[in-house]
């Protein structure tokens, strides 16, 4: 029987990645390099003859456009795409839109590393009156205001990602389907930690690069057994 596989891809470089800014829920487009990275990821998948049954992404254009580029190159643009805010990047609170080097100068490298990579440390919260608060964005108008984050740790990001995985994506995986998820560094870190049973202390070491396909293999009981980057 054909092996059940899950492919995870972080979006290609965005314009704010290039400028070294905390992006979070800001809807920033791909840079030229990001588009090229998406095309390169597609070529790797095409070389291995990947054919997908389902695809999922966030409601942020850098992930949506990365997925569209990949499916186009695979000649699978017809594939249904399900979008969910639950796959968004973690919300960086007051840090959103700020240059990372400037934040390090203000708060120190150690604290900023904890904000970026640790499991349960959140950045400073954003005020709901701030124009950057996602509650002002019509794409989140259907949400209860208490669901919209003011700033998230990996732990709180996981609290919104994992219900979506368990209720929506995992049932499709159990049908032995090949699934492609294009999302963000931290929503994917949350999934990686859960599926591969990564310790809370070890997750700080996991940094997912842009547009590098991660292949996760599952056994007959639908348990993740191994993962690797596609090269």
Coordinates of N, CA and C in Angstrom, one line a residue:
X1 N 0.8 -1.2 0.0 CA 0.0 0.0 0.0 C 0.9 1.3 0.0
X2 N 0.4 2.3 -0.7 CA 1.2 3.5 -0.8 C 1.3 4.2 0.6
X3 N 2.5 4.7 0.8 CA 2.8 5.3 2.1 C 2.0 6.6 2.2
X4 N 1.4 6.9 3.4 CA 0.8 8.1 3.7 C 1.8 9.2 4.0
X5 N 1.8 10.3 3.4 CA 2.8 11.3 3.5 C 2.1 12.7 3.8
X6 N 2.8 13.5 4.6 CA 2.4 14.9 4.8 C 3.5 15.7 4.4
X7 N 3.3 16.8 3.6 CA 4.3 17.7 3.2 C 4.0 19.1 3.8
X8 N 5.0 19.6 4.6 CA 4.8 20.9 5.2 C 5.8 21.8 4.5
X9 N 5.4 23.0 4.2 CA 6.3 24.0 3.6 C 6.0 25.4 4.2
X10 N 7.0 26.0 4.7 CA 6.9 27.4 5.1 C 6.9 28.3 3.8
X11 N 6.1 29.3 3.8 CA 6.1 30.2 2.6 C 7.5 30.7 2.2
X12 N 7.6 31.1 1.0 CA 8.8 31.7 0.5 C 9.1 33.1 1.2
X13 N 10.3 33.6 1.0 CA 10.7 34.9 1.6 C 9.6 36.0 1.3
X14 N 9.2 36.7 2.3 CA 8.3 37.8 2.1 C 9.1 39.1 2.1
X15 N 8.5 40.2 1.7 CA 9.2 41.5 1.7 C 9.6 41.9 3.1
X16 N 8.9 41.5 4.1 CA 9.3 41.8 5.5 C 10.4 40.8 6.0
X17 N 10.4 39.6 5.5 CA 11.5 38.7 5.9 C 12.8 39.4 5.4
X18 N 12.8 39.9 4.2 CA 13.9 40.5 3.5 C 14.4 41.7 4.4
X19 N 13.4 42.4 4.9 CA 13.7 43.6 5.7 C 14.0 43.3 7.2
X20 N 14.0 42.0 7.6 CA 14.2 41.5 8.9 C 13.3 42.1 9.9
X21 N 12.0 42.1 9.6 CA 10.9 42.6 10.5 C 10.1 41.4 11.0
X22 N 9.6 41.6 12.2 CA 8.6 40.7 12.8 C 7.3 40.9 12.0
X23 N 6.8 39.8 11.3 CA 5.7 39.9 10.4 C 4.4 39.5 11.0
X24 N 4.4 38.3 11.6 CA 3.2 37.8 12.3 C 1.9 37.8 11.4
X25 N 0.9 38.5 11.8 CA -0.4 38.4 11.1 C -0.5 39.5 10.0
X26 N 0.6 40.4 9.9 CA 0.6 41.4 8.8 C 0.6 40.6 7.4
X27 N -0.2 41.1 6.5 CA -0.4 40.5 5.2 C 0.6 41.0 4.2
X28 N 1.8 40.5 4.2 CA 2.9 41.0 3.4 C 3.1 40.0 2.2
X29 N 3.4 40.6 1.1 CA 3.5 39.8 -0.1 C 4.9 39.2 -0.2
X30 N 5.0 38.2 -1.1 CA 6.3 37.5 -1.3 C 7.3 38.5 -2.0
X31 N 8.6 38.3 -1.7 CA 9.6 39.0 -2.5 C 9.9 38.2 -3.7
X32 N 10.7 38.8 -4.7 CA 11.0 38.0 -5.9 C 11.7 36.8 -5.5
X33 N 12.6 36.9 -4.5 CA 13.3 35.7 -4.0 C 12.3 34.6 -3.5
X34 N 11.3 35.1 -2.8 CA 10.3 34.2 -2.2 C 9.5 33.5 -3.3
X35 N 9.2 34.2 -4.4 CA 8.6 33.5 -5.5 C 9.5 32.5 -6.2
X36 N 10.8 32.8 -6.3 CA 11.7 31.8 -6.8 C 11.9 30.6 -5.9
X37 N 11.9 30.9 -4.6 CA 12.0 29.8 -3.6 C 10.8 28.8 -3.8
X38 N 9.6 29.4 -4.0 CA 8.4 28.6 -4.2 C 8.5 27.7 -5.4
X39 N 9.0 28.3 -6.5 CA 9.2 27.5 -7.7 C 10.2 26.4 -7.5
X40 N 11.3 26.7 -6.8 CA 12.3 25.7 -6.5 C 11.7 24.5 -5.7
X41 N 10.9 24.9 -4.7 CA 10.2 23.8 -3.9 C 9.3 22.9 -4.8
X42 N 8.6 23.6 -5.7 CA 7.8 22.8 -6.6 C 8.6 21.9 -7.5
X43 N 9.7 22.3 -8.0 CA 10.5 21.4 -8.8 C 11.0 20.2 -8.0
X44 N 11.3 20.4 -6.7 CA 11.8 19.3 -5.9 C 10.6 18.3 -5.8
X45 N 9.4 18.8 -5.6 CA 8.2 17.9 -5.4 C 7.9 17.2 -6.8
X46 N 8.1 18.0 -7.8 CA 7.8 17.4 -9.2 C 8.8 16.3 -9.5
X47 N 10.0 16.5 -9.1 CA 11.1 15.5 -9.4 C 10.7 14.1 -8.7
X48 N 10.1 14.3 -7.5 CA 9.7 13.1 -6.7 C 8.3 12.6 -7.1
X49 N 7.7 13.2 -8.1 CA 6.4 12.8 -8.6 C 5.3 12.9 -7.5
X50 N 5.3 14.0 -6.7 CA 4.3 14.1 -5.7 C 3.0 14.6 -6.3
X51 N 1.9 13.9 -5.9 CA 0.6 14.2 -6.4 C -0.3 14.3 -5.1
X52 N -0.9 15.4 -4.9 CA -1.6 15.7 -3.6 C -3.2 15.5 -3.8
X53 N -3.8 15.1 -2.7 CA -5.2 15.0 -2.6 C -5.9 16.2 -2.0
X54 N -5.2 16.8 -1.0 CA -5.7 18.0 -0.3 C -4.6 19.0 -0.1
X55 N -5.0 20.3 0.0 CA -4.0 21.3 0.3 C -4.7 22.3 1.3
X56 N -3.8 22.8 2.2 CA -4.3 23.7 3.3 C -3.3 24.9 3.4
X57 N -3.8 26.0 3.7 CA -2.9 27.2 4.0 C -3.6 28.2 4.9
X58 N -2.9 29.2 5.2 CA -3.5 30.3 6.1 C -4.3 31.3 5.3
X59 N -4.7 32.4 5.9 CA -5.4 33.4 5.2 C -4.5 34.6 4.9
X60 N -3.2 34.3 4.9 CA -2.2 35.4 4.6 C -1.6 35.1 3.3
X61 N -1.4 36.2 2.5 CA -1.1 36.1 1.1 C 0.3 35.4 0.8
X62 N 1.3 35.6 1.7 CA 2.6 35.0 1.5 C 2.5 33.5 1.4
X63 N 1.6 32.9 2.2 CA 1.4 31.5 2.2 C 0.5 31.1 1.1
X64 N -0.6 31.8 0.9 CA -1.5 31.5 -0.2 C -0.8 31.5 -1.6
X65 N 0.0 32.6 -1.8 CA 0.7 32.7 -3.1 C 1.8 31.6 -3.3
X66 N 2.4 31.3 -2.2 CA 3.4 30.2 -2.3 C 2.8 28.9 -2.7
X67 N 1.6 28.6 -2.1 CA 0.9 27.4 -2.4 C 0.4 27.5 -3.9
X68 N -0.1 28.6 -4.3 CA -0.6 28.7 -5.7 C 0.6 28.5 -6.7
X69 N 1.7 29.1 -6.4 CA 2.9 28.9 -7.3 C 3.3 27.4 -7.4
X70 N 3.3 26.7 -6.2 CA 3.7 25.3 -6.2 C 2.7 24.5 -7.0
X71 N 1.4 24.7 -6.7 CA 0.4 23.9 -7.4 C 0.4 24.1 -8.9
X72 N 0.7 25.4 -9.3 CA 0.8 25.7 -10.7 C 1.9 24.9 -11.4
X73 N 3.1 24.9 -10.7 CA 4.3 24.2 -11.3 C 4.1 22.7 -11.3
X74 N 3.2 22.2 -10.4 CA 3.0 20.8 -10.4 C 1.8 20.4 -11.3
X75 N 1.2 21.4 -12.0 CA 0.1 21.2 -12.8 C -1.1 20.6 -12.0
X76 N -1.2 21.1 -10.8 CA -2.3 20.7 -9.9 C -3.1 21.9 -9.3
X77 N -3.2 22.9 -10.2 CA -3.9 24.2 -9.7 C -5.3 23.9 -9.5
X78 N -5.9 22.9 -10.0 CA -7.3 22.5 -9.8 C -7.6 22.0 -8.4
X79 N -6.5 21.6 -7.7 CA -6.7 21.0 -6.4 C -7.4 22.0 -5.4
X80 N -8.4 21.6 -4.7 CA -9.1 22.4 -3.7 C -8.1 22.9 -2.7
X81 N -8.2 24.2 -2.3 CA -7.4 24.8 -1.3 C -8.3 25.3 -0.1
X82 N -8.0 24.8 1.1 CA -8.8 25.2 2.2 C -7.9 26.2 3.0
X83 N -8.4 27.4 3.3 CA -7.7 28.4 4.1 C -8.3 28.5 5.5
X84 N -7.4 28.7 6.4 CA -7.9 28.9 7.8 C -6.9 29.9 8.5
X85 N -7.5 30.8 9.3 CA -6.7 31.7 10.2 C -6.0 30.9 11.2
X86 N -6.4 29.6 11.5 CA -5.7 28.8 12.5 C -4.3 28.4 12.1
X87 N -4.0 28.5 10.8 CA -2.7 28.2 10.3 C -1.8 29.4 10.1
X88 N -2.4 30.6 10.5 CA -1.6 31.8 10.4 C -0.3 31.7 11.3
X89 N 0.6 32.6 10.9 CA 1.8 32.7 11.8 C 1.4 33.1 13.2
X90 N 2.3 32.9 14.1 CA 2.0 33.4 15.5 C 1.9 34.9 15.5
X91 N 1.1 35.4 16.4 CA 1.0 36.9 16.4 C 2.1 37.4 17.4
X92 N 2.9 38.4 16.9 CA 4.0 38.9 17.7 C 3.7 40.1 18.5
X93 N 2.4 40.4 18.7 CA 2.0 41.4 19.6 C 2.6 42.8 19.3
X94 N 3.1 43.4 20.3 CA 3.7 44.8 20.1 C 4.9 44.8 19.1
X95 N 5.5 43.6 18.9 CA 6.7 43.5 18.0 C 6.4 43.6 16.5
X96 N 5.1 43.4 16.2 CA 4.8 43.3 14.7 C 5.2 44.5 14.0
X97 N 5.9 44.3 12.9 CA 6.3 45.4 12.1 C 7.6 46.1 12.5
X98 N 8.2 45.6 13.6 CA 9.5 46.2 14.1 C 10.6 45.4 13.5
X99 N 11.8 46.1 13.3 CA 13.0 45.4 12.9 C 13.6 44.6 14.0
X100 N 13.9 43.4 13.7 CA 14.4 42.4 14.7 C 15.7 42.9 15.4
X101 N 16.6 43.5 14.6 CA 17.9 44.0 15.2 C 17.6 45.1 16.1
X102 N 16.7 46.0 15.8 CA 16.3 47.1 16.7 C 15.7 46.6 18.0
X103 N 14.9 45.6 17.9 CA 14.2 45.0 19.1 C 15.3 44.3 20.0
X104 N 16.3 43.7 19.3 CA 17.4 43.1 20.1 C 18.2 44.1 20.9
X105 N 18.4 45.3 20.2 CA 19.1 46.4 20.9 C 18.4 46.9 22.1
X106 N 17.0 46.9 22.0 CA 16.2 47.4 23.1 C 16.0 46.4 24.2
X107 N 15.8 45.1 23.9 CA 15.5 44.1 24.9 C 16.6 43.1 25.2
X108 N 17.6 43.0 24.3 CA 18.6 42.0 24.5 C 18.4 40.7 23.7
X109 N 19.5 40.1 23.2 CA 19.4 39.0 22.4 C 18.7 37.8 23.0
X110 N 19.0 37.6 24.3 CA 18.5 36.4 25.0 C 16.9 36.4 25.1
X111 N 16.4 37.6 25.5 CA 15.0 37.7 25.6 C 14.3 37.6 24.3
X112 N 14.8 38.2 23.2 CA 14.2 38.1 21.9 C 14.3 36.7 21.4
X113 N 15.3 36.0 21.7 CA 15.4 34.5 21.3 C 14.3 33.8 21.9
X114 N 14.0 34.0 23.2 CA 12.9 33.4 23.9 C 11.6 33.7 23.3
X115 N 11.4 35.0 22.9 CA 10.1 35.3 22.3 C 10.0 34.6 20.9
X116 N 11.1 34.5 20.2 CA 11.0 33.9 18.9 C 10.9 32.4 18.9
X117 N 11.6 31.7 19.8 CA 11.8 30.2 19.6 C 11.3 29.4 20.8
X118 N 11.1 30.0 22.0 CA 10.7 29.1 23.1 C 9.3 28.7 23.0
X119 N 8.9 27.8 23.9 CA 7.5 27.2 23.9 C 6.5 28.1 24.5
X120 N 6.7 28.7 25.6 CA 5.6 29.3 26.4 C 5.9 30.8 26.8
X121 N 6.8 31.4 26.1 CA 7.1 32.8 26.4 C 6.5 33.7 25.3
X122 N 5.6 34.6 25.7 CA 4.9 35.5 24.7 C 5.6 36.8 24.7
X123 N 5.6 37.5 23.5 CA 6.1 38.9 23.4 C 5.1 39.8 24.0
X124 N 5.5 41.1 24.2 CA 4.5 42.1 24.8 C 3.2 42.1 24.0
X125 N 2.1 42.2 24.7 CA 0.8 42.2 24.0 C 0.5 43.5 23.3
X126 N -0.3 43.4 22.2 CA -0.7 44.6 21.5 C -2.0 45.1 22.1
X127 N -2.3 46.4 22.0 CA -3.5 47.0 22.5 C -4.6 46.8 21.4
X128 N -5.8 46.5 21.8 CA -6.9 46.3 20.8 C -7.2 47.6 20.1
X129 N -6.8 48.7 20.6 CA -7.1 50.0 19.9 C -6.0 50.3 18.9
X130 N -4.9 49.5 18.9 CA -3.8 49.7 18.0 C -4.3 49.3 16.6
X131 N -4.0 50.0 15.6 CA -4.4 49.7 14.2 C -3.9 48.4 13.7
X132 N -2.8 47.9 14.3 CA -2.3 46.6 13.9 C -3.0 45.4 14.5
X133 N -4.0 45.6 15.4 CA -4.8 44.5 16.0 C -5.6 43.9 14.9
X134 N -5.5 42.6 14.8 CA -6.3 41.9 13.7 C -7.8 42.1 13.7
X135 N -8.3 42.4 14.9 CA -9.8 42.6 15.0 C -10.3 43.7 14.1
X136 N -9.4 44.6 13.6 CA -9.8 45.6 12.7 C -9.9 45.1 11.2
X137 N -9.5 43.9 11.0 CA -9.4 43.3 9.6 C -10.6 42.5 9.4
X138 N -11.3 42.8 8.2 CA -12.6 42.1 7.9 C -12.5 40.6 7.8
X139 N -11.3 40.1 7.5 CA -11.1 38.6 7.3 C -11.3 37.9 8.6
X140 N -11.2 38.6 9.7 CA -11.4 38.0 11.0 C -12.7 38.4 11.7
X141 N -13.6 39.0 10.9 CA -14.9 39.6 11.5 C -15.8 38.5 12.0
X142 N -15.6 37.2 11.5 CA -16.5 36.1 12.0 C -16.0 35.6 13.3
X143 N -14.9 36.0 13.8 CA -14.3 35.4 15.0 C -14.8 36.2 16.2
X144 N -15.0 35.5 17.3 CA -15.2 36.1 18.6 C -13.9 36.9 19.0
X145 N -14.1 38.1 19.4 CA -12.9 39.0 19.7 C -11.9 38.3 20.7
X146 N -12.4 37.4 21.5 CA -11.5 36.7 22.5 C -10.7 35.7 21.8
X147 N -11.1 35.3 20.6 CA -10.2 34.3 19.8 C -9.1 35.0 19.1
X148 N -9.1 36.3 18.9 CA -8.1 37.0 18.2 C -7.0 37.3 19.1
X149 N -5.8 36.9 18.8 CA -4.6 37.0 19.8 C -4.1 38.5 19.9
X150 N -3.6 38.8 21.0 CA -2.9 40.1 21.3 C -1.4 39.9 21.2
X151 N -1.0 38.6 21.1 CA 0.4 38.2 21.1 C 0.5 36.8 21.6
X152 N 1.3 36.0 20.9 CA 1.2 34.5 21.1 C 2.6 34.0 21.4
X153 N 2.7 33.0 22.2 CA 3.8 32.1 22.3 C 3.6 30.9 21.4
X154 N 4.6 30.0 21.3 CA 4.4 28.8 20.5 C 3.3 28.0 21.1
X155 N 3.2 28.0 22.4 CA 2.2 27.2 23.1 C 0.8 27.7 22.8
X156 N 0.5 29.0 22.8 CA -0.8 29.5 22.5 C -1.1 29.4 21.0
X157 N 0.0 29.5 20.2 CA -0.2 29.2 18.7 C -0.7 27.8 18.5
X158 N -0.1 26.9 19.2 CA -0.5 25.5 19.1 C -1.9 25.2 19.5
X159 N -2.4 26.0 20.5 CA -3.8 25.8 21.0 C -4.8 26.1 19.9
X160 N -4.4 26.9 18.9 CA -5.4 27.1 17.8 C -5.1 26.2 16.5
X161 N -3.8 25.8 16.4 CA -3.4 25.0 15.3 C -3.9 23.6 15.5
X162 N -3.7 23.0 16.7 CA -4.0 21.6 16.8 C -5.4 21.2 16.7
X163 N -6.4 22.0 17.2 CA -7.8 21.6 16.9 C -8.1 21.5 15.4
X164 N -7.5 22.4 14.6 CA -7.7 22.4 13.2 C -7.1 21.1 12.6
X165 N -5.9 20.8 13.1 CA -5.3 19.5 12.6 C -6.1 18.3 12.9
X166 N -6.6 18.2 14.2 CA -7.3 17.1 14.6 C -8.7 16.9 14.0
X167 N -9.4 18.1 13.8 CA -10.7 18.0 13.3 C -10.8 18.0 11.8
X168 N -9.9 18.8 11.1 CA -10.0 19.0 9.7 C -9.0 18.2 8.9
X169 N -7.7 18.3 9.2 CA -6.7 17.7 8.4 C -6.4 16.2 8.7
X170 N -6.3 15.9 9.9 CA -6.0 14.5 10.3 C -7.0 13.5 9.8
X171 N -8.3 13.8 9.8 CA -9.3 12.8 9.2 C -9.0 12.5 7.7
X172 N -8.5 13.5 7.0 CA -8.1 13.3 5.6 C -6.9 12.4 5.5
X173 N -5.9 12.7 6.4 CA -4.7 11.9 6.4 C -5.0 10.4 6.6
X174 N -6.0 10.2 7.5 CA -6.3 8.8 7.8 C -6.9 8.0 6.6
X175 N -7.3 8.8 5.6 CA -7.9 8.1 4.4 C -6.7 7.8 3.5
X176 N -5.5 7.9 4.0 CA -4.3 7.6 3.2 C -4.1 8.5 2.1
X177 N -4.3 9.8 2.4 CA -4.2 10.8 1.3 C -2.8 11.5 1.5
X178 N -2.4 12.1 0.4 CA -1.2 12.9 0.4 C -1.6 14.4 0.6
X179 N -1.1 15.0 1.6 CA -1.6 16.3 2.0 C -0.4 17.3 2.0
X180 N -0.7 18.5 1.4 CA 0.2 19.6 1.4 C -0.3 20.7 2.2
X181 N 0.5 21.2 3.2 CA 0.2 22.3 4.0 C 1.3 23.4 3.8
X182 N 0.9 24.6 3.3 CA 1.8 25.7 3.2 C 1.4 26.7 4.2
X183 N 2.3 27.0 5.2 CA 1.9 27.9 6.3 C 3.1 28.7 6.7
X184 N 3.4 28.8 8.0 CA 4.3 29.7 8.5 C 5.3 29.1 9.5
X185 N 6.4 29.7 9.8 CA 7.4 29.1 10.7 C 6.8 28.6 12.0
X186 N 6.0 29.3 12.7 CA 5.5 28.9 14.0 C 4.3 28.0 14.0
X187 N 3.4 28.2 13.0 CA 2.3 27.3 12.9 C 2.8 25.9 12.5
X188 N 3.8 25.9 11.7 CA 4.4 24.6 11.3 C 5.3 24.0 12.4
X189 N 5.9 24.9 13.2 CA 6.7 24.4 14.4 C 5.8 23.7 15.4
X190 N 4.6 24.3 15.6 CA 3.6 23.7 16.5 C 3.2 22.3 16.0
X191 N 3.0 22.1 14.7 CA 2.6 20.8 14.1 C 3.8 19.9 14.2
X192 N 5.0 20.3 13.9 CA 6.2 19.5 14.0 C 6.4 19.0 15.4
X193 N 6.2 19.9 16.4 CA 6.4 19.5 17.8 C 5.4 18.4 18.2
X194 N 4.2 18.6 17.8 CA 3.1 17.6 18.1 C 3.4 16.2 17.5
X195 N 3.6 16.3 16.1 CA 3.7 15.0 15.4 C 5.0 14.2 15.7
X196 N 6.0 15.0 16.0 CA 7.3 14.3 16.2 C 7.7 14.3 17.7
X197 N 6.8 14.6 18.6 CA 7.0 14.5 20.0 C 8.3 15.2 20.5
X198 N 8.5 16.5 20.0 CA 9.6 17.3 20.4 C 9.4 17.9 21.7
X199 N 10.4 17.8 22.6 CA 10.3 18.3 24.0 C 10.2 19.8 23.9
X200 N 9.5 20.4 24.9 CA 9.4 21.8 25.0 C 10.7 22.6 25.1
X201 N 11.7 21.9 25.7 CA 13.0 22.6 25.8 C 13.8 22.5 24.5
X202 N 13.5 21.4 23.7 CA 14.2 21.2 22.4 C 13.7 22.0 21.3
X203 N 12.4 22.4 21.4 CA 11.8 23.1 20.2 C 12.4 24.4 19.9
X204 N 13.2 25.0 20.9 CA 13.8 26.2 20.6 C 14.9 26.1 19.5
X205 N 15.4 24.9 19.3 CA 16.4 24.6 18.3 C 15.8 24.5 16.9
X206 N 14.5 24.3 16.8 CA 13.9 24.1 15.5 C 13.6 25.4 14.8
X207 N 14.3 25.7 13.7 CA 14.0 26.9 12.9 C 13.7 26.4 11.5
X208 N 12.5 26.6 11.0 CA 12.1 26.1 9.7 C 12.4 27.1 8.6
X209 N 13.3 26.7 7.7 CA 13.6 27.7 6.6 C 12.5 27.9 5.6
X210 N 12.6 29.0 4.9 CA 11.5 29.3 3.9 C 11.6 28.3 2.7
X211 N 10.4 27.8 2.3 CA 10.2 27.1 1.1 C 11.0 25.8 1.0
X212 N 11.3 25.2 2.1 CA 12.1 23.9 2.0 C 11.1 22.8 2.4
X213 N 10.6 21.9 1.5 CA 9.6 20.9 1.8 C 10.1 20.0 2.9
X214 N 9.2 19.8 3.9 CA 9.4 18.8 4.9 C 8.5 17.6 4.7
X215 N 9.1 16.4 4.6 CA 8.3 15.2 4.3 C 8.2 14.4 5.6
X216 N 6.9 14.2 6.0 CA 6.7 13.3 7.2 C 6.0 12.1 6.7
X217 N 6.5 10.9 7.1 CA 6.0 9.6 6.8 C 5.2 9.1 8.0
X218 N 4.1 8.4 7.7 CA 3.2 7.8 8.7 C 3.1 6.3 8.5
X219 N 3.0 5.6 9.6 CA 2.8 4.2 9.6 C 1.4 3.8 9.3
X220 N 1.1 2.5 9.3 CA -0.3 2.0 9.0 C -1.3 2.5 10.0
X221 N -0.8 2.9 11.2 CA -1.7 3.3 12.3 C -1.8 4.9 12.3
X222 N -1.3 5.5 11.3 CA -1.3 6.9 11.1 C -0.6 7.7 12.2
X223 N 0.5 7.1 12.6 CA 1.5 7.8 13.5 C 2.7 8.2 12.7
X224 N 3.1 9.4 13.0 CA 4.3 9.9 12.3 C 5.5 9.1 12.7
X225 N 6.3 8.6 11.8 CA 7.4 7.8 12.1 C 8.8 8.4 11.8
X226 N 8.9 9.3 10.8 CA 10.1 9.9 10.5 C 9.8 11.2 9.6
X227 N 10.8 12.1 9.6 CA 10.7 13.3 8.7 C 12.0 13.7 8.2
X228 N 12.0 14.4 7.1 CA 13.2 14.9 6.5 C 12.9 16.1 5.6
X229 N 13.9 16.9 5.3 CA 13.8 17.9 4.3 C 14.0 17.3 2.9
X230 N 13.2 17.7 1.9 CA 13.4 17.2 0.6 C 14.5 18.0 -0.1
X231 N 15.5 17.3 -0.7 CA 16.7 18.0 -1.3 C 16.7 17.6 -2.7

